[in-house]
XYZ file of C-alpha atoms in Angstrom:
346
model
C 0.000 0.000 0.000
C 1.335 3.421 -0.925
C 0.242 6.935 0.017
C -0.769 9.777 -2.283
C -0.085 13.208 -0.804
C -2.159 15.979 -2.366
C 0.183 18.969 -2.465
C -1.094 20.897 -5.485
C -3.324 23.505 -3.836
C -2.669 27.208 -4.345
C -2.881 28.183 -0.667
C -4.619 31.446 -1.497
C -5.795 32.123 2.058
C -2.237 31.869 3.384
C -0.874 34.476 1.004
C 1.463 36.323 0.872
C 3.462 33.503 2.528
C 2.458 31.093 -0.253
C 2.795 33.583 -3.108
C 5.856 31.691 -4.370
C 5.654 28.586 -2.198
C 3.543 25.412 -2.218
C 1.332 25.545 0.851
C 2.504 22.172 2.282
C 6.066 23.569 2.260
C 5.159 26.242 4.816
C 7.383 25.791 7.853
C 5.998 24.200 10.995
C 8.505 24.287 13.847
C 11.240 25.282 11.358
C 10.711 22.339 8.990
C 8.404 22.136 5.954
C 5.115 20.584 7.029
C 5.329 18.147 4.111
C 8.569 16.768 5.553
C 6.928 16.265 8.940
C 4.035 14.482 7.225
C 6.238 12.071 5.276
C 8.252 11.201 8.393
C 5.048 10.752 10.378
C 3.597 8.337 7.803
C 6.922 6.529 7.480
C 6.854 5.923 11.236
C 3.493 4.182 10.671
C 4.970 1.816 8.114
C 4.479 3.619 4.785
C 7.591 3.694 2.628
C 6.255 4.462 -0.862
C 4.802 7.859 -1.673
C 3.298 9.665 -4.630
C 3.057 13.465 -4.380
C 0.506 15.296 -6.531
C 1.941 18.664 -7.581
C 0.725 21.827 -9.290
C 1.820 25.061 -7.562
C 5.636 25.551 -7.875
C 6.240 21.792 -8.312
C 10.025 22.077 -8.654
C 10.350 23.374 -5.102
C 8.982 20.104 -3.763
C 10.813 17.895 -6.247
C 14.133 19.630 -5.602
C 13.710 19.430 -1.822
C 12.716 15.764 -1.541
C 14.125 14.237 -4.719
C 13.657 10.471 -4.728
C 12.979 10.469 -0.978
C 16.247 8.693 -0.238
C 17.371 11.163 2.438
C 14.202 10.383 4.412
C 14.448 6.648 3.823
C 11.389 6.482 1.549
C 10.595 6.291 -2.157
C 8.816 9.254 -3.788
C 7.289 9.638 -7.239
C 5.537 12.721 -8.564
C 2.340 13.342 -10.524
C 2.226 16.901 -11.882
C -1.019 18.595 -12.922
C -0.818 20.740 -16.030
C -4.090 22.424 -15.013
C -5.933 22.443 -11.687
C -7.815 19.167 -11.415
C -9.468 19.298 -8.001
C -9.035 16.589 -5.367
C -10.548 13.719 -7.351
C -8.890 14.869 -10.572
C -5.494 14.892 -8.861
C -6.050 11.315 -7.667
C -7.019 10.257 -11.189
C -3.917 11.977 -12.578
C -1.736 9.838 -10.264
C -3.543 6.590 -11.117
C -0.574 4.972 -12.890
C 1.508 5.153 -9.712
C -1.065 3.880 -7.210
C -1.346 0.434 -5.651
C -4.557 -1.583 -5.740
C -5.315 -0.123 -2.309
C -3.832 3.209 -1.302
C -4.104 6.067 1.186
C -4.817 9.672 0.187
C -3.812 12.535 2.470
C -4.451 16.247 1.936
C -0.931 17.527 2.522
C -1.943 20.982 3.740
C -3.765 19.704 6.832
C -1.600 19.473 9.937
C -2.444 16.406 11.943
C -1.201 13.561 14.111
C -3.501 10.710 13.122
C -3.097 7.010 13.886
C -3.801 5.268 10.567
C -4.081 1.705 11.896
C -7.702 1.931 13.141
C -8.721 3.475 9.814
C -7.038 0.676 7.847
C -8.518 -2.026 10.080
C -11.985 -0.541 9.659
C -11.556 -0.441 5.876
C -10.442 -4.063 5.762
C -13.440 -5.078 7.859
C -16.368 -3.404 6.098
C -15.700 -4.690 2.583
C -16.446 -1.406 0.841
C -14.285 0.467 -1.630
C -13.682 3.730 0.242
C -13.149 4.792 3.837
C -13.151 8.486 4.657
C -11.385 9.626 7.801
C -13.716 11.941 9.698
C -13.082 14.535 12.364
C -15.595 16.095 14.743
C -16.044 19.859 14.912
C -17.989 22.050 17.321
C -19.739 24.043 14.582
C -20.410 21.977 11.442
C -22.233 24.811 9.644
C -19.045 25.809 7.785
C -18.338 22.345 6.385
C -19.704 19.438 4.413
C -21.197 17.117 7.038
C -21.751 13.360 6.664
C -24.855 11.375 7.475
C -24.145 7.719 8.301
C -25.993 4.556 9.202
C -25.197 2.512 12.307
C -22.511 0.547 10.438
C -20.604 3.666 9.408
C -21.776 3.651 5.785
C -22.096 7.206 4.493
C -25.561 7.947 3.149
C -25.018 11.507 1.982
C -23.073 14.735 2.418
C -24.863 17.847 3.635
C -23.019 21.004 2.599
C -22.861 23.782 5.226
C -26.054 22.923 7.116
C -27.750 25.525 9.262
C -26.955 25.443 12.958
C -29.165 22.819 14.570
C -29.989 21.097 11.261
C -26.774 19.132 10.713
C -27.191 15.319 10.696
C -23.909 15.036 12.631
C -20.837 17.055 13.576
C -18.517 14.807 11.545
C -16.677 16.245 8.553
C -14.182 15.016 5.996
C -10.702 15.058 7.566
C -8.928 14.861 4.201
C -7.673 11.296 4.724
C -8.993 8.418 2.610
C -8.373 4.722 2.107
C -9.391 3.789 -1.431
C -9.496 0.745 -3.658
C -8.078 1.538 -7.077
C -11.185 0.168 -8.792
C -13.127 3.333 -7.918
C -10.856 5.467 -10.092
C -12.796 4.254 -13.123
C -15.603 6.517 -11.900
C -13.440 9.656 -12.082
C -13.198 11.328 -15.519
C -9.678 12.126 -16.701
C -8.162 15.450 -17.715
C -10.672 17.769 -16.064
C -11.329 19.303 -12.653
C -13.333 16.942 -10.428
C -14.498 17.574 -6.859
C -14.265 14.507 -4.675
C -17.011 15.625 -2.255
C -19.453 17.156 -4.745
C -18.999 14.652 -7.586
C -17.033 11.493 -6.835
C -18.282 10.484 -3.405
C -21.983 11.104 -4.229
C -21.560 9.027 -7.423
C -19.896 6.193 -5.507
C -22.670 6.308 -2.903
C -25.246 6.122 -5.693
C -23.436 3.134 -7.218
C -23.418 1.463 -3.778
C -19.752 0.527 -3.920
C -19.503 1.042 -0.154
C -18.382 4.472 1.048
C -17.777 4.387 4.775
C -16.530 6.877 7.332
C -14.658 6.488 10.578
C -13.772 9.162 13.084
C -10.023 9.486 13.503
C -8.453 10.562 16.764
C -5.549 12.911 17.241
C -4.660 16.494 16.459
C -6.197 17.969 13.284
C -5.965 21.521 11.953
C -6.326 22.999 8.474
C -3.504 25.561 8.279
C -5.287 27.482 5.528
C -5.388 30.866 7.274
C -2.878 32.991 9.144
C -4.882 32.563 12.353
C -4.870 28.782 12.107
C -1.216 28.756 11.108
C -0.376 30.675 14.291
C -2.593 28.420 16.399
C -0.810 25.316 15.131
C 2.456 26.743 16.446
C 1.056 27.842 19.790
C -0.517 24.385 20.229
C 2.842 22.857 19.357
C 4.830 25.020 21.756
C 2.334 24.324 24.531
C 2.612 20.590 23.696
C -1.082 20.222 22.923
C 0.282 18.758 19.690
C 3.233 16.381 19.990
C 5.124 17.018 16.747
C 8.872 16.561 17.355
C 10.699 19.836 18.029
C 14.344 20.177 17.040
C 16.722 21.736 19.533
C 17.383 21.145 23.181
C 14.846 22.251 25.756
C 16.956 24.390 28.115
C 14.051 25.240 30.363
C 10.407 24.279 30.393
C 9.086 25.590 27.097
C 12.330 27.089 25.715
C 13.995 25.217 22.839
C 17.346 26.434 21.486
C 19.069 25.023 18.406
C 22.747 24.476 17.737
C 25.419 27.194 17.415
C 23.257 30.044 18.741
C 24.550 33.272 20.283
C 22.332 34.776 22.982
C 23.440 38.253 24.110
C 23.759 39.731 27.594
C 20.528 40.456 29.415
C 18.302 38.644 26.920
C 14.995 37.532 28.426
C 13.365 34.459 26.898
C 9.718 34.182 27.951
C 8.379 30.681 27.260
C 7.234 29.168 25.102
C 9.978 29.980 22.570
C 11.576 27.915 19.802
C 14.913 29.127 18.405
C 16.473 27.450 15.362
C 20.130 26.804 14.559
C 22.789 29.503 14.086
C 20.552 32.252 15.519
C 21.995 35.450 17.001
C 20.013 37.521 19.508
C 21.411 40.873 20.610
C 21.787 42.287 24.118
C 18.745 43.130 26.258
C 16.179 41.762 23.828
C 12.915 40.263 25.100
C 11.745 37.223 23.140
C 8.405 35.550 23.875
C 5.963 34.331 24.730
C 4.842 32.340 21.680
C 7.782 32.932 19.344
C 9.313 30.706 16.663
C 12.613 31.906 15.160
C 13.958 30.139 12.073
C 17.507 29.054 11.342
C 20.230 31.695 10.807
C 18.052 34.597 11.896
C 19.661 37.677 13.426
C 17.879 39.833 15.987
C 19.853 42.906 17.038
C 19.829 44.690 20.407
C 16.683 45.739 22.293
C 14.333 43.774 20.041
C 10.964 42.854 21.527
C 9.161 39.970 19.908
C 6.018 38.099 20.969
C 3.341 35.930 19.324
C 5.451 35.892 16.162
C 6.791 33.348 13.673
C 9.755 34.089 11.433
C 11.251 31.743 8.869
C 14.931 31.214 8.109
C 17.494 33.967 7.556
C 15.436 36.922 8.741
C 17.146 39.993 10.202
C 15.563 42.333 12.750
C 17.482 45.512 13.506
C 17.896 47.417 16.786
C 14.886 48.377 18.848
C 12.182 46.874 16.635
C 8.993 45.617 18.312
C 7.036 42.715 16.777
C 3.736 41.277 17.945
C 1.464 38.716 16.297
C 3.485 38.724 13.055
C 4.495 36.119 10.478
C 7.582 36.627 8.303
C 8.753 34.512 5.374
C 12.312 33.756 4.326
C 15.170 36.273 4.053
C 13.413 39.404 5.311
C 15.137 42.383 6.887
C 13.292 44.821 9.151
C 14.699 48.264 9.864
C 15.532 49.745 13.250
C 12.892 50.896 15.742
C 9.930 49.641 13.723
C 6.724 48.653 15.508
C 4.755 45.974 13.670
C 1.498 44.384 14.829
C -0.282 41.571 12.962
C 1.992 41.999 9.950
C 2.346 39.141 7.472
C 5.255 39.634 5.069
C 6.777 37.488 2.349
C 10.219 37.718 0.787
C 9.034 40.407 -1.619
C 8.279 42.740 1.243
C 4.501 42.624 0.902
C 2.761 43.383 4.191
C -0.807 42.602 5.170
C -2.073 44.055 8.394
């Protein structure tokens, strides 16, 4: 069994960070989320991967190559035009095993796949959809199921109080390859609006099972921040690189911390970082590798990617900065989101 990782989305709601970056390559704890995901699935026994690409595909191919450095095998299926979720699966058909797993690669999660696979093997149907429970299902497509877990229908964005359940598609599927014959080739196809309803109508057996563990769509700046705060507060147990010097303070290798620097946990500092004298860093700060923060910098509730430079006396709160940015002296920025081209959204 191999895994298909859907990494072709445009990530429009996370712009400007994803203006020139595939969304699954956004850093989470100073590593691309897609790398975390592959390692996480490898730890659950999956060694063969197919990655569906569209948006800046060479960035992913150049980073992962054949997968050898991670101890896995990776092949790539590139979309010439946007094909939607089902269309992307169809486009990768030639690489897929007779039974395979599909994972939306822009959803941050820590899901145990074994119960999902055991459930799929037991019900005899062709598709199992991993489901997650939400407090307010009115913003999602909600499933209605029978007592055996068979999905009867999807209800799109039901009114509050009218939803048949609070279970939604978690973006994780176990599929038998035979169902791909129901997906038309070379056009955009929605898996929830077209493919799953057709498979339900054909009675091939579309089932759903609630998966346990952390789950968060990182599609907005707010959710992207929350993923990091959950991680730093250990509500989400993704591995964090660096040594934990104190409770909630992680510092990478070869860092230089100046005199009088106050680190207010939780804080994650990458490798080769320099922090100038009398700066105050934290709470809720992630600093990427090879960043430089000069003297008297104050930084809280902020994420910065690798190789950023913050000059003397600048104050940052609730900000997100992409790669290679330099901020001038004595700036005050609040809720700024900036990419490498210097585009700011407040």
